[in-house]
Coordinates of N, CA, C and O and ligand atoms in Angstrom, one line a residue:
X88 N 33.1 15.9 -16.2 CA 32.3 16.7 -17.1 C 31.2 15.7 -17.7 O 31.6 14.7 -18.4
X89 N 29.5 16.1 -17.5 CA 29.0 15.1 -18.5 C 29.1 15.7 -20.0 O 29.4 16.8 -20.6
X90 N 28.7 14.4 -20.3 CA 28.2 14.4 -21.6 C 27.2 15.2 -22.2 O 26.5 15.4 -21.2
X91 N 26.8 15.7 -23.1 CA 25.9 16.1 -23.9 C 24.8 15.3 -23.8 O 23.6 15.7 -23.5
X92 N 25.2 14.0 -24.2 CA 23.8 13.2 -24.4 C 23.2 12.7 -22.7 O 22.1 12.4 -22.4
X93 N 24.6 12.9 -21.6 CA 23.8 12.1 -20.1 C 23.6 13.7 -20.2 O 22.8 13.6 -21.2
X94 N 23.6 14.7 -20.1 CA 23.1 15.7 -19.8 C 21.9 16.1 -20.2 O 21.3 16.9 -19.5
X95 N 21.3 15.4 -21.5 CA 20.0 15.4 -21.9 C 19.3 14.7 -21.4 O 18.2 15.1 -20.9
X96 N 19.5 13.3 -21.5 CA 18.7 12.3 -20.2 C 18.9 12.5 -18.7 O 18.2 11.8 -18.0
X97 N 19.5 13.2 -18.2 CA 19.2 13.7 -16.8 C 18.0 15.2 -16.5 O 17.0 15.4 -15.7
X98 N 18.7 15.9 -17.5 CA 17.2 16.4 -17.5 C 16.3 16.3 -17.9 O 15.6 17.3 -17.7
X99 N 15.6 15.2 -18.9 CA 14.4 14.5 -19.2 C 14.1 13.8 -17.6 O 12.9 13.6 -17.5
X100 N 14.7 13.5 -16.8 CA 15.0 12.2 -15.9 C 14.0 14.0 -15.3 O 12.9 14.2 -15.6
X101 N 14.9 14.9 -14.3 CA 14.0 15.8 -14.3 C 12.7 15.8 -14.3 O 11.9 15.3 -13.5
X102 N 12.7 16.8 -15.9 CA 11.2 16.7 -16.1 C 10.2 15.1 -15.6 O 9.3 15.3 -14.9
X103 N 10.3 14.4 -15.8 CA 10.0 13.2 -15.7 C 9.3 12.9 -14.2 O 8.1 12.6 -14.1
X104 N 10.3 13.1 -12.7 CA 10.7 13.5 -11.7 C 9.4 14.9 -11.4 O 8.6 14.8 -10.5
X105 N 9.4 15.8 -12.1 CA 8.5 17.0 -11.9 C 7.3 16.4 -12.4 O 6.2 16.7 -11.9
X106 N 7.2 15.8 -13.2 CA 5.7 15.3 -14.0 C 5.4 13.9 -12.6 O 4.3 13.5 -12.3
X107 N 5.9 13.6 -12.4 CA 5.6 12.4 -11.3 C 4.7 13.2 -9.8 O 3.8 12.6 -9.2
X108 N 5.1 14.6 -9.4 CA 4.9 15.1 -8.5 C 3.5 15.8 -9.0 O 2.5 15.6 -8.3
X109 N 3.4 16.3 -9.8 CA 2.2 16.7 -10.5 C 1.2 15.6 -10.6 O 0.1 15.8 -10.3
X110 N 1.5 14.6 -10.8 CA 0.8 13.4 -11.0 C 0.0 13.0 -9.9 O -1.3 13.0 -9.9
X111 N 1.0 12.6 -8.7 CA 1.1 12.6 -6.9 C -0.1 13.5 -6.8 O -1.2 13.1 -6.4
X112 N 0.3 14.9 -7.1 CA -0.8 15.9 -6.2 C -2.3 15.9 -7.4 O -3.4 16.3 -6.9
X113 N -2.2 15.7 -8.0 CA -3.3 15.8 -8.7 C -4.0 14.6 -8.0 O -5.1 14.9 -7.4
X114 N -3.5 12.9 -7.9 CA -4.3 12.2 -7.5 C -5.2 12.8 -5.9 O -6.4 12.8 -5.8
X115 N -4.0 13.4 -4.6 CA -4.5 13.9 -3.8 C -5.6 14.6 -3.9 O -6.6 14.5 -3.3
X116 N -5.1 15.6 -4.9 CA -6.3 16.4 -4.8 C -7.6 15.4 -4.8 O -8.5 15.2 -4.0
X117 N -7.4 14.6 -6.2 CA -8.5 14.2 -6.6 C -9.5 13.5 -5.2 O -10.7 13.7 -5.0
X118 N -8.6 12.6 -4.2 CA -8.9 12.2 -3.0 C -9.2 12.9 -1.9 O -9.7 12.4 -0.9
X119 N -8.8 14.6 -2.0 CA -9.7 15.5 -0.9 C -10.9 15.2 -1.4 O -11.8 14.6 -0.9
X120 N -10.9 16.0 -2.9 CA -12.5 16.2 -3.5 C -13.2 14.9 -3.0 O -14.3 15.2 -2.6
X121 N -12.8 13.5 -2.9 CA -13.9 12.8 -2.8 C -14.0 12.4 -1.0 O -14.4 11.2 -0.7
X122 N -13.6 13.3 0.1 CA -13.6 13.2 1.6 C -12.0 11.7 1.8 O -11.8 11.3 3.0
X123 N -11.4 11.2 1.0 CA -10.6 10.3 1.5 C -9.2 11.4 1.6 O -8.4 11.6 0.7
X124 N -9.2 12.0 3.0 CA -8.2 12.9 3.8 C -7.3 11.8 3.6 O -6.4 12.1 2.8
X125 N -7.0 10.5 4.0 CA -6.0 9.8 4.5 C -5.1 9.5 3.4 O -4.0 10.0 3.4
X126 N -5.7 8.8 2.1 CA -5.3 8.8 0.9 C -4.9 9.8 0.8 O -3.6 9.7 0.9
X127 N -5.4 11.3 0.4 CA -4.7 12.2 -0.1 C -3.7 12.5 0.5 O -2.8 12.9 -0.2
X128 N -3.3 12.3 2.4 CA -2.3 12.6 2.8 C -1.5 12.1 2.4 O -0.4 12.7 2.3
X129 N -1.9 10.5 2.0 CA -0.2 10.1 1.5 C -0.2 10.0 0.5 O 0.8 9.3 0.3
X130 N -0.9 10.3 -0.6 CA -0.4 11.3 -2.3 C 0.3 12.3 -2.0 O 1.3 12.3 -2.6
X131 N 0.2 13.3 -1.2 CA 0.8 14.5 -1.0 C 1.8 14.1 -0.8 O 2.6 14.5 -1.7
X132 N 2.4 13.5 -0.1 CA 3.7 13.3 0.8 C 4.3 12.4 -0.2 O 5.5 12.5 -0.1
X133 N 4.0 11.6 -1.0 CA 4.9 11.1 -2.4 C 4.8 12.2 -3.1 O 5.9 12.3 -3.7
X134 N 4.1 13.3 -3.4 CA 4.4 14.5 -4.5 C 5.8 15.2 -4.1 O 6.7 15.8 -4.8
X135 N 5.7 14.9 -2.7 CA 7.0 15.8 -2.1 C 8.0 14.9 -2.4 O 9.1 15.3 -2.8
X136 N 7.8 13.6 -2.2 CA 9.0 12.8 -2.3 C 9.4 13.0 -3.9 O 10.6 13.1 -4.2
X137 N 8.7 13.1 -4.7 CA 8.9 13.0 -6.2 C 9.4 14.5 -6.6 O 10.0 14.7 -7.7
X138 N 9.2 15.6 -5.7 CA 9.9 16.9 -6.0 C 11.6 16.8 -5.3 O 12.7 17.4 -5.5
X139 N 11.1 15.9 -4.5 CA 12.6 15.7 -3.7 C 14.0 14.5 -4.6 O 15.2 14.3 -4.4
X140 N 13.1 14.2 -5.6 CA 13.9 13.1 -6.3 C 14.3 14.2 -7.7 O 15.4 14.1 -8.2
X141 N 13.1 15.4 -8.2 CA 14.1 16.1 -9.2 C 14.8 17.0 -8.7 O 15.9 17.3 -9.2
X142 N 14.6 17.3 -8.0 CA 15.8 18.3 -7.2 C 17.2 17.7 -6.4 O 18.0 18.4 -5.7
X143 N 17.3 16.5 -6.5 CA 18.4 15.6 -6.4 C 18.9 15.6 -7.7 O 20.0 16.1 -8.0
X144 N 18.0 15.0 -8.7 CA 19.2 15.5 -9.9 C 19.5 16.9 -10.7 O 20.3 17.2 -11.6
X145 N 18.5 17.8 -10.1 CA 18.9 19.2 -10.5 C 20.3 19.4 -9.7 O 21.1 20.2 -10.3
X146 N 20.6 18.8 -8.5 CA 21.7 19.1 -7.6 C 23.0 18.6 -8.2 O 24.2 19.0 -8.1
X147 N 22.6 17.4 -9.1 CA 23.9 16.4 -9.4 C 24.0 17.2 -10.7 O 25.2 17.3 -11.0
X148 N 23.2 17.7 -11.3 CA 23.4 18.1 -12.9 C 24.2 19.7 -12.6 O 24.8 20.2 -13.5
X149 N 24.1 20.5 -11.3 CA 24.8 21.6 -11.3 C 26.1 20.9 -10.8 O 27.1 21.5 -11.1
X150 N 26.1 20.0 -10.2 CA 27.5 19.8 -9.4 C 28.7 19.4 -10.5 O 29.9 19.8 -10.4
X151 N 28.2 18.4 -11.5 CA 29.1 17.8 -12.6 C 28.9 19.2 -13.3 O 28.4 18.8 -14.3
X152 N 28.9 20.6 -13.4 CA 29.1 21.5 -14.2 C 28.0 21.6 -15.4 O 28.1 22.3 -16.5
X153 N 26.9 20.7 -15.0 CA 26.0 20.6 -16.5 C 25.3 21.9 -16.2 O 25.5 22.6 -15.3
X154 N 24.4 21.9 -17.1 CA 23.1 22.8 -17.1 C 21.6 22.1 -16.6 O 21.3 20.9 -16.8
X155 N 21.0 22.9 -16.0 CA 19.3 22.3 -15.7 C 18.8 23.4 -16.4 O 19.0 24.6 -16.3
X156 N 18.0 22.3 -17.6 CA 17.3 23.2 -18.7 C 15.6 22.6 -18.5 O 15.0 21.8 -19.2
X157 N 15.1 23.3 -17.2 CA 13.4 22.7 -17.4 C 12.7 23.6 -18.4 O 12.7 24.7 -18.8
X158 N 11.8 22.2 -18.6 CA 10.9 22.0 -19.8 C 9.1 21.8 -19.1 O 8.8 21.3 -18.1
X159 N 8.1 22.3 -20.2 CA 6.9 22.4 -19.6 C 6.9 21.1 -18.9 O 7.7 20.1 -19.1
X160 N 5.5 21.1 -17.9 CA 4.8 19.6 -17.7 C 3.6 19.6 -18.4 O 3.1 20.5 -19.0
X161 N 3.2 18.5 -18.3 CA 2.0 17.9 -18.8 C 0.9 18.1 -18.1 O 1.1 18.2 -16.9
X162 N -0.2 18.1 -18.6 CA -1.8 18.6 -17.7 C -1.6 17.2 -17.0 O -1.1 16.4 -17.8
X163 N -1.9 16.4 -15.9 CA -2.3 15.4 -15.0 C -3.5 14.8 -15.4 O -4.5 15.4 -15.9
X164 N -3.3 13.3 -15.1 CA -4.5 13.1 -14.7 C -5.9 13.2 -14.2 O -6.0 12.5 -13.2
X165 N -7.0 13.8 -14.4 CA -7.6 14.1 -13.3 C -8.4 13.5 -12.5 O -8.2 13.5 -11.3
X166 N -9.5 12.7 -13.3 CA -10.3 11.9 -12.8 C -10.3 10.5 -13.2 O -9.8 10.1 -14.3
X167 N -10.7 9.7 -12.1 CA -10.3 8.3 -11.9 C -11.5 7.6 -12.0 O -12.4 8.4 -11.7
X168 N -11.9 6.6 -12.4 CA -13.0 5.5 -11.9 C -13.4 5.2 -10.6 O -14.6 5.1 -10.2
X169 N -12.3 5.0 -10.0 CA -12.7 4.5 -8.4 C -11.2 4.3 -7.7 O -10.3 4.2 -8.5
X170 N -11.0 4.3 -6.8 CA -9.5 4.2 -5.7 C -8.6 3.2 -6.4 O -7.4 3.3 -6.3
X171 N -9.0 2.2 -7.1 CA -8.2 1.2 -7.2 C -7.9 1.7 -8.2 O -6.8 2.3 -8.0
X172 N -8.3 2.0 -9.9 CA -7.2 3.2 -11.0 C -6.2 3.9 -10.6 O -5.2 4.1 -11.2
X173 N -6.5 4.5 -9.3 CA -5.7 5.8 -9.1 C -4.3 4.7 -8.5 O -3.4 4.7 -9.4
X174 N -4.0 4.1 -8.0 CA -3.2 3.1 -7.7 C -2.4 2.1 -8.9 O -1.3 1.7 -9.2
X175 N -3.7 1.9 -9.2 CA -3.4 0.8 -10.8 C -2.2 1.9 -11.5 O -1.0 1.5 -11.8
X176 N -2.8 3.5 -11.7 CA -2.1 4.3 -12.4 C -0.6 4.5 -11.5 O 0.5 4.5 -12.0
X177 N -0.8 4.7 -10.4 CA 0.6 5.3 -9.7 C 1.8 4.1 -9.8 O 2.9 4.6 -9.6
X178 N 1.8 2.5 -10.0 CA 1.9 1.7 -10.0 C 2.8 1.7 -11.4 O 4.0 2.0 -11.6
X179 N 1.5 1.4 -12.3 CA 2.3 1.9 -13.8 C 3.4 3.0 -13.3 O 4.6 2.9 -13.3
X180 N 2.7 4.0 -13.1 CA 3.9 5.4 -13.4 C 5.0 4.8 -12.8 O 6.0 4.7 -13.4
X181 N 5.0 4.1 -11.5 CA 6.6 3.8 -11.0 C 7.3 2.9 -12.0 O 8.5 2.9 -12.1
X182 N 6.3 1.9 -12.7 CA 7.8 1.0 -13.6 C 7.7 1.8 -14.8 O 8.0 1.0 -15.8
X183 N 7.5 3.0 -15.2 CA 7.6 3.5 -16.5 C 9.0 4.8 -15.5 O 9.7 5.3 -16.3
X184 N 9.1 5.0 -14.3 CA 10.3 5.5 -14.0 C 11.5 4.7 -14.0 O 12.6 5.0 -14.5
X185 N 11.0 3.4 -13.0 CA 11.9 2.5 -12.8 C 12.8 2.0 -14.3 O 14.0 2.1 -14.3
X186 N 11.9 1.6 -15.4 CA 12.6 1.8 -17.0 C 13.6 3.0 -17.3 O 14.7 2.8 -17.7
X187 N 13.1 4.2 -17.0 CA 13.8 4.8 -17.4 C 15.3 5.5 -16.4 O 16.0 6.4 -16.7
X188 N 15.3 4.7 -15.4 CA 16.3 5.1 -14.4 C 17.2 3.7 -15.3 O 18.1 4.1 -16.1
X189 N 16.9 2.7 -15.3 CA 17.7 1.5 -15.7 C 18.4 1.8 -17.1 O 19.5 1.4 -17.3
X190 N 17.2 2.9 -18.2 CA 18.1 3.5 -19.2 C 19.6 4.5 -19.2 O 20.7 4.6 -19.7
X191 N 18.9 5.0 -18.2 CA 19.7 6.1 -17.7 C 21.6 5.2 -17.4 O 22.7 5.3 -18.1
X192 N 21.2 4.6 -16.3 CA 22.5 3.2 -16.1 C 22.9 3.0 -17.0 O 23.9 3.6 -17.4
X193 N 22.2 2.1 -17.7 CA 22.9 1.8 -19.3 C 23.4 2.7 -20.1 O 24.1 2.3 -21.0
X194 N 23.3 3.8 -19.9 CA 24.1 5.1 -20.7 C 25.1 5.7 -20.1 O 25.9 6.4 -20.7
X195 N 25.2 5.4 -18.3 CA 26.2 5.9 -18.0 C 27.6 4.9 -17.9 O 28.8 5.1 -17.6
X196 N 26.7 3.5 -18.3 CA 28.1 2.2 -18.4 C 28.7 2.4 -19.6 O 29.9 2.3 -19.7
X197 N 27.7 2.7 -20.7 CA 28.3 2.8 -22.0 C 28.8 3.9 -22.1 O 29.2 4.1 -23.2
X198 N 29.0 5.0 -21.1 CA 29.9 6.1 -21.4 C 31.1 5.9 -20.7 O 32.2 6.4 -20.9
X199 N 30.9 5.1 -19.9 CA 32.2 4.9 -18.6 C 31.6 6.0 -17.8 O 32.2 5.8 -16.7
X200 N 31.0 6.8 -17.6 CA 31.1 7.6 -16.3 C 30.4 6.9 -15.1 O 29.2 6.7 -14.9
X201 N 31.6 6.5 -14.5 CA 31.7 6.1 -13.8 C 30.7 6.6 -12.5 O 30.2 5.7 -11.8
X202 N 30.4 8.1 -12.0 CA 30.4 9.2 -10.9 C 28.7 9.1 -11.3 O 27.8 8.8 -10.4
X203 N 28.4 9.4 -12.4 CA 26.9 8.9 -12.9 C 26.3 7.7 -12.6 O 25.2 7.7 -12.1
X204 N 27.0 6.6 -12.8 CA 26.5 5.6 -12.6 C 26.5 4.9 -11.2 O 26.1 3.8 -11.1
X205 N 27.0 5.5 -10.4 CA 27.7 5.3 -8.7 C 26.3 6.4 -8.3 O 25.6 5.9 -7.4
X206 N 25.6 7.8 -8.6 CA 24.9 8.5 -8.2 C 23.7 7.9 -8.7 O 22.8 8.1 -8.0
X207 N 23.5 7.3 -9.7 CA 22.1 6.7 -10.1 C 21.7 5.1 -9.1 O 20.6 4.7 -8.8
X208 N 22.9 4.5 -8.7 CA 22.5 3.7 -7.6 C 20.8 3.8 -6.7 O 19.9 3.0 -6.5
X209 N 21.0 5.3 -6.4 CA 20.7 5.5 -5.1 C 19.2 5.3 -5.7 O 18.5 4.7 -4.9
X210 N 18.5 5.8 -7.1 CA 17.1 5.6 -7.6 C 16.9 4.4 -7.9 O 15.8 4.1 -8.3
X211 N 17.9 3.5 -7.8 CA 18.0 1.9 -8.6 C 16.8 1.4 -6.8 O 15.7 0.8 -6.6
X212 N 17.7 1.9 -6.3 CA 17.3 0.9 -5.1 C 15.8 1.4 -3.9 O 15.1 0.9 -3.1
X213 N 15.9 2.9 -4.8 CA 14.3 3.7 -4.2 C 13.5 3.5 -5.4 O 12.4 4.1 -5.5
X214 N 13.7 2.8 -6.2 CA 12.5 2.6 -7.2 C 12.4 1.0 -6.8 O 12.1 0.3 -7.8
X215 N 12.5 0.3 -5.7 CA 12.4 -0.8 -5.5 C 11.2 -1.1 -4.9 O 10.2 -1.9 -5.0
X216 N 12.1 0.4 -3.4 CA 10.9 0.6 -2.6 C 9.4 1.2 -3.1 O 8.3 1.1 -2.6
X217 N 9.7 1.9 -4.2 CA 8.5 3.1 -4.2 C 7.6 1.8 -4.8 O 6.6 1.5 -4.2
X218 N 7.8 1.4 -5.7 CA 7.1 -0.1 -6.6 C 6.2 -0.6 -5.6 O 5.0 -0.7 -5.7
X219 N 7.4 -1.2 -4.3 CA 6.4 -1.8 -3.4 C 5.8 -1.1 -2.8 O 4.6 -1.3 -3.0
X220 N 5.9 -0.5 -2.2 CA 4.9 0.1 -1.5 C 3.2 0.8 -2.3 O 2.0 0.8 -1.9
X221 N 4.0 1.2 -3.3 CA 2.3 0.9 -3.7 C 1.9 0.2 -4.2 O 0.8 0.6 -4.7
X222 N 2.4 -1.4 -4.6 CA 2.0 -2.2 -4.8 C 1.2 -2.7 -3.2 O 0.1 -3.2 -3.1
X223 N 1.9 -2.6 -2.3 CA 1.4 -3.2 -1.2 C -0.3 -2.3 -1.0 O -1.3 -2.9 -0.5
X224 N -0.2 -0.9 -1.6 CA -1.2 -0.3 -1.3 C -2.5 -0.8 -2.1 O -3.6 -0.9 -1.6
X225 N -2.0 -1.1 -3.6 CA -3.0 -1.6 -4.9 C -3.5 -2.9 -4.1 O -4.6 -3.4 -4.0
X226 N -2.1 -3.5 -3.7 CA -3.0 -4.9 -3.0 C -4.2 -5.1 -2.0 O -5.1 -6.0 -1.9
X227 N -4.0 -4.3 -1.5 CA -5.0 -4.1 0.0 C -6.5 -3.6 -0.7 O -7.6 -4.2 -0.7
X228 N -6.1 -2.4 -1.2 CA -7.5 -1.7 -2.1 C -8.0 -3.3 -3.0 O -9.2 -3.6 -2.8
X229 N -7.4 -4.0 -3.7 CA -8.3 -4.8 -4.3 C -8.8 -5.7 -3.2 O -9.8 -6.3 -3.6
X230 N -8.4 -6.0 -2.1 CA -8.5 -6.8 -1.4 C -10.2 -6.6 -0.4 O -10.9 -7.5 0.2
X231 N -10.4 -5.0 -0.7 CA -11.2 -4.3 0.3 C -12.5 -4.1 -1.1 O -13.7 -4.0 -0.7
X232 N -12.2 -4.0 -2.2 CA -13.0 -3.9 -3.4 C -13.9 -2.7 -3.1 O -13.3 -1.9 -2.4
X233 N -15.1 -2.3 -3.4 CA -16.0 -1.4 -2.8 C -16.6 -1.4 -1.5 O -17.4 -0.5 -1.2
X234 N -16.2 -2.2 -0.7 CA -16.7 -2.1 0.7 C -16.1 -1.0 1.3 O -14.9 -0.7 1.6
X235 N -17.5 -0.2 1.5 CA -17.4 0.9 2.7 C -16.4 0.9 3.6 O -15.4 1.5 3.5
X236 N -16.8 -0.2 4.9 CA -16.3 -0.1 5.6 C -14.7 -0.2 5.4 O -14.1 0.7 6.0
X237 N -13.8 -1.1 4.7 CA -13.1 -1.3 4.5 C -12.0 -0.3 3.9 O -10.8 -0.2 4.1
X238 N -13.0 0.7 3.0 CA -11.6 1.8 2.3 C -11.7 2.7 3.3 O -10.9 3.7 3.3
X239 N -12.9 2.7 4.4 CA -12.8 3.6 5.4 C -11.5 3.5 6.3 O -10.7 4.4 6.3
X240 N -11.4 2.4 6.9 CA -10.2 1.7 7.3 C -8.7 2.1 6.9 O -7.7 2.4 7.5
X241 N -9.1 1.8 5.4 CA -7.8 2.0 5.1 C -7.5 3.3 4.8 O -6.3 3.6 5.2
X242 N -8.2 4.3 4.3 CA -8.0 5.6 4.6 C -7.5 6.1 5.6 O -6.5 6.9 5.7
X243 N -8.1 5.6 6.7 CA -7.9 5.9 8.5 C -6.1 5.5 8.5 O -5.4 6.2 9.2
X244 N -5.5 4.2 7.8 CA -4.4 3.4 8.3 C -3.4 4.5 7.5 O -2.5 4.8 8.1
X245 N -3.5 5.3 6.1 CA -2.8 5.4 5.5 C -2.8 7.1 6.0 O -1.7 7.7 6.2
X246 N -3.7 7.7 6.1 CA -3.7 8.9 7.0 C -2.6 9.3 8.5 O -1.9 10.2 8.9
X247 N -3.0 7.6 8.8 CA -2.5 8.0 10.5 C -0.6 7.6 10.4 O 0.0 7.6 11.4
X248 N 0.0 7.3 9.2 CA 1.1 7.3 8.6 C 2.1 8.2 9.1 O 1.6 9.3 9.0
X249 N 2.9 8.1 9.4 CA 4.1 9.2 9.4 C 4.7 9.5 8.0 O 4.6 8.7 7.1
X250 N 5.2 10.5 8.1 CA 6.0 10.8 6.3 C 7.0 9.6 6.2 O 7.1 9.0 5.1
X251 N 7.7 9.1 7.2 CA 9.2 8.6 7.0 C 8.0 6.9 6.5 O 8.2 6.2 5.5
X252 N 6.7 6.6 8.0 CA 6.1 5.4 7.2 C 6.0 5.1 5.9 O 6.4 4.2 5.1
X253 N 5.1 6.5 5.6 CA 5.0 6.4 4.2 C 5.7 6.5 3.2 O 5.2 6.1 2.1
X254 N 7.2 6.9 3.2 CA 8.2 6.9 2.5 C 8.5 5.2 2.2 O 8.5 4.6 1.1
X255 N 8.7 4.8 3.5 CA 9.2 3.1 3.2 C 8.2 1.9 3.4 O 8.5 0.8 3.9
X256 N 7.1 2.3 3.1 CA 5.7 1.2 3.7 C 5.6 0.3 5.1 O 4.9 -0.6 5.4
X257 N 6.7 1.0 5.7 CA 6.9 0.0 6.8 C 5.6 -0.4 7.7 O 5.4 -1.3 8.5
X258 N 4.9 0.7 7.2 CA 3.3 0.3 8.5 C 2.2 0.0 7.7 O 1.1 -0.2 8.1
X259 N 2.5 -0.2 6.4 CA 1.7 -1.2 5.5 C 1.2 -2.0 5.3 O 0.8 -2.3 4.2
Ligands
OFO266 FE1 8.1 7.6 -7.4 O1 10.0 7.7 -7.8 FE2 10.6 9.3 -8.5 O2 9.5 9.2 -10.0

Protein backbone atom coordinates (compact mmCIF):
# COMPACT_ATOMS: atom_id res chain seq x y z
CA UNK A 1 0.00 0.00 0.00
CA UNK A 2 1.46 3.52 -0.78
CA UNK A 3 1.65 6.16 1.20
CA UNK A 4 -0.35 9.23 1.13
CA UNK A 5 2.53 11.43 0.72
CA UNK A 6 4.41 8.75 -2.29
CA UNK A 7 0.93 8.86 -3.64
CA UNK A 8 1.05 12.55 -4.00
CA UNK A 9 4.55 12.73 -5.53
CA UNK A 10 3.78 10.09 -8.01
CA UNK A 11 1.11 11.83 -9.22
CA UNK A 12 2.74 15.21 -9.39
CA UNK A 13 5.67 12.88 -11.07
CA UNK A 14 2.47 12.36 -13.60
CA UNK A 15 1.38 15.57 -14.20
CA UNK A 16 4.96 16.48 -14.55
CA UNK A 17 5.44 13.39 -17.14
CA UNK A 18 2.05 14.95 -19.13
CA UNK A 19 3.51 18.57 -18.96
CA UNK A 20 6.88 17.14 -20.53
CA UNK A 21 4.76 15.68 -23.59
CA UNK A 22 3.01 18.91 -24.09
CA UNK A 23 6.25 20.57 -23.94
CA UNK A 24 7.78 17.80 -26.68
CA UNK A 25 4.79 18.53 -29.06
CA UNK A 26 4.58 22.07 -28.78
CA UNK A 27 8.42 22.32 -29.63
CA UNK A 28 7.38 19.99 -32.85
CA UNK A 29 4.86 21.84 -33.68
CA UNK A 30 6.82 24.93 -33.36
CA UNK A 31 9.50 23.06 -35.93
CA UNK A 32 6.75 22.04 -38.60
CA UNK A 33 5.66 25.82 -38.65
CA UNK A 34 9.18 26.77 -39.39
CA UNK A 35 9.69 23.62 -42.58
CA UNK A 36 12.30 21.64 -40.05
CA UNK A 37 10.10 18.11 -40.73
CA UNK A 38 13.10 16.28 -39.27
CA UNK A 39 13.31 18.06 -35.97
CA UNK A 40 9.80 17.98 -35.50
CA UNK A 41 9.84 14.27 -36.16
CA UNK A 42 11.89 13.65 -33.45
CA UNK A 43 10.02 16.14 -30.87
CA UNK A 44 7.02 14.11 -31.66
CA UNK A 45 8.36 10.87 -30.99
CA UNK A 46 9.89 12.18 -27.42
CA UNK A 47 6.18 13.62 -26.77
CA UNK A 48 5.16 9.96 -27.23
CA UNK A 49 7.93 8.77 -25.25
CA UNK A 50 7.06 11.39 -22.35
CA UNK A 51 3.26 10.13 -22.64
CA UNK A 52 4.69 6.73 -22.38
CA UNK A 53 6.67 7.56 -19.12
CA UNK A 54 3.17 9.01 -17.33
CA UNK A 55 1.27 6.22 -18.23
CA UNK A 56 3.93 3.92 -16.61
CA UNK A 57 3.26 5.56 -13.49
CA UNK A 58 -0.45 5.90 -13.93
CA UNK A 59 0.00 1.84 -14.30
CA UNK A 60 2.19 1.55 -11.06
CA UNK A 61 -0.10 3.99 -9.05
CA UNK A 62 -3.25 1.70 -10.02
CA UNK A 63 -1.30 -1.49 -9.32
CA UNK A 64 -0.10 -0.52 -5.60
CA UNK A 65 -3.99 0.22 -5.07
CA UNK A 66 -3.38 4.10 -5.13
CA UNK A 67 -5.44 6.64 -6.95
CA UNK A 68 -4.46 8.68 -10.34
CA UNK A 69 -5.82 12.04 -9.48
CA UNK A 70 -4.88 14.25 -12.88
CA UNK A 71 -4.52 17.69 -12.56
CA UNK A 72 -4.56 20.60 -15.33
CA UNK A 73 -1.33 21.33 -17.55
CA UNK A 74 0.23 24.24 -18.17
CA UNK A 75 0.01 26.39 -21.56
CA UNK A 76 3.72 25.35 -23.31
CA UNK A 77 6.15 26.97 -24.56
CA UNK A 78 5.63 28.47 -27.77
CA UNK A 79 8.04 30.37 -29.45
CA UNK A 80 11.69 30.02 -29.47
CA UNK A 81 14.65 32.35 -30.65
CA UNK A 82 16.21 29.98 -32.86
CA UNK A 83 16.85 25.83 -32.89
CA UNK A 84 19.46 25.97 -30.31
CA UNK A 85 16.72 27.51 -27.23
CA UNK A 86 14.38 24.89 -28.18
CA UNK A 87 17.14 22.34 -27.15
CA UNK A 88 18.86 24.57 -24.52
CA UNK A 89 15.07 24.39 -23.13
CA UNK A 90 14.46 20.52 -23.62
CA UNK A 91 17.82 19.98 -21.88
CA UNK A 92 16.88 22.02 -18.86
CA UNK A 93 13.41 20.33 -18.77
CA UNK A 94 15.30 16.87 -18.58
CA UNK A 95 17.51 17.78 -15.38
CA UNK A 96 14.44 19.57 -13.76
CA UNK A 97 12.85 15.82 -14.26
CA UNK A 98 15.90 13.96 -13.59
CA UNK A 99 15.78 16.19 -9.90
CA UNK A 100 12.63 15.30 -9.37
CA UNK A 101 12.76 11.37 -10.07
CA UNK A 102 15.96 11.47 -7.50
CA UNK A 103 13.38 13.19 -5.00
CA UNK A 104 11.02 10.81 -5.64
CA UNK A 105 13.96 7.90 -4.54
CA UNK A 106 14.75 9.73 -1.57
CA UNK A 107 11.16 9.41 -0.39
CA UNK A 108 10.71 6.02 -1.20
CA UNK A 109 14.19 5.12 0.94
CA UNK A 110 12.88 7.25 3.70
CA UNK A 111 9.64 5.30 3.64
CA UNK A 112 11.28 1.86 3.24
CA UNK A 113 9.13 1.08 0.37
CA UNK A 114 11.04 -0.83 -0.90
CA UNK A 115 8.59 -1.96 -4.48
CA UNK A 116 8.68 2.05 -5.11
CA UNK A 117 11.98 2.39 -4.97
CA UNK A 118 12.99 -0.93 -7.16
CA UNK A 119 10.17 0.59 -9.87
CA UNK A 120 11.66 4.18 -9.90
CA UNK A 121 15.11 2.49 -10.97
CA UNK A 122 13.89 2.14 -14.29
CA UNK A 123 13.51 6.50 -14.72
CA UNK A 124 16.90 6.70 -12.76
CA UNK A 125 18.59 5.05 -15.63
CA UNK A 126 16.18 6.66 -18.72
CA UNK A 127 16.80 9.99 -17.39
CA UNK A 128 20.51 9.26 -18.12
CA UNK A 129 19.76 8.48 -21.55
CA UNK A 130 17.20 11.13 -22.35
CA UNK A 131 19.93 13.97 -20.87
CA UNK A 132 22.19 12.54 -23.33
CA UNK A 133 20.80 12.44 -26.07
CA UNK A 134 19.78 15.76 -26.21
CA UNK A 135 22.66 16.87 -25.00
CA UNK A 136 24.34 15.14 -27.89
CA UNK A 137 21.64 16.97 -30.01
CA UNK A 138 22.27 20.72 -28.28
CA UNK A 139 25.86 19.82 -29.06
CA UNK A 140 25.79 19.34 -32.71
CA UNK A 141 23.22 22.39 -33.17
CA UNK A 142 25.88 24.71 -31.50
CA UNK A 143 28.41 23.17 -33.47
CA UNK A 144 26.44 23.94 -36.85
CA UNK A 145 25.47 27.68 -35.32
CA UNK A 146 23.28 29.44 -38.14
CA UNK A 147 24.66 27.76 -41.11
CA UNK A 148 22.14 26.81 -43.57
CA UNK A 149 23.60 24.20 -44.86
CA UNK A 150 24.39 22.57 -41.73
CA UNK A 151 20.88 22.52 -39.73
CA UNK A 152 19.71 21.36 -43.19
CA UNK A 153 21.82 18.30 -42.61
CA UNK A 154 20.94 17.78 -39.42
CA UNK A 155 17.36 18.07 -39.83
CA UNK A 156 17.77 15.43 -42.73
CA UNK A 157 19.96 13.11 -39.95
CA UNK A 158 17.42 13.47 -37.15
CA UNK A 159 14.28 12.92 -39.51
CA UNK A 160 15.75 9.81 -41.24
CA UNK A 161 15.92 8.31 -37.36
CA UNK A 162 13.97 5.39 -36.45
CA UNK A 163 11.75 5.75 -33.15
CA UNK A 164 13.83 3.10 -31.26
CA UNK A 165 17.21 5.53 -32.85
CA UNK A 166 15.70 8.27 -31.45
CA UNK A 167 14.72 6.78 -28.19
CA UNK A 168 18.54 5.84 -27.38
CA UNK A 169 20.69 8.38 -29.67
CA UNK A 170 22.32 5.57 -30.99
CA UNK A 171 22.64 7.29 -34.64
CA UNK A 172 23.59 10.55 -33.12
FE1 LIG B 1 12.13 13.09 -20.94
O1 LIG B 1 11.85 11.90 -19.51
FE2 LIG B 1 10.13 11.75 -18.92
O2 LIG B 1 10.04 13.53 -18.47
Amino acid sequence: MLSEKMQAALNAQVNMEFNAFYTYLSMSAHFENQGFRGFAAWLRHHATEENGHAMKLYDYLNERRGKVTLKALGDPPTEWADTVSVFEDALKHEQKVTASINRLVDLAYEERDHATASFLQWFVDEQVEEEAIVDAVLNDLRRVGDFGPGLFMLDNQLGAQTPAEAATGDAT
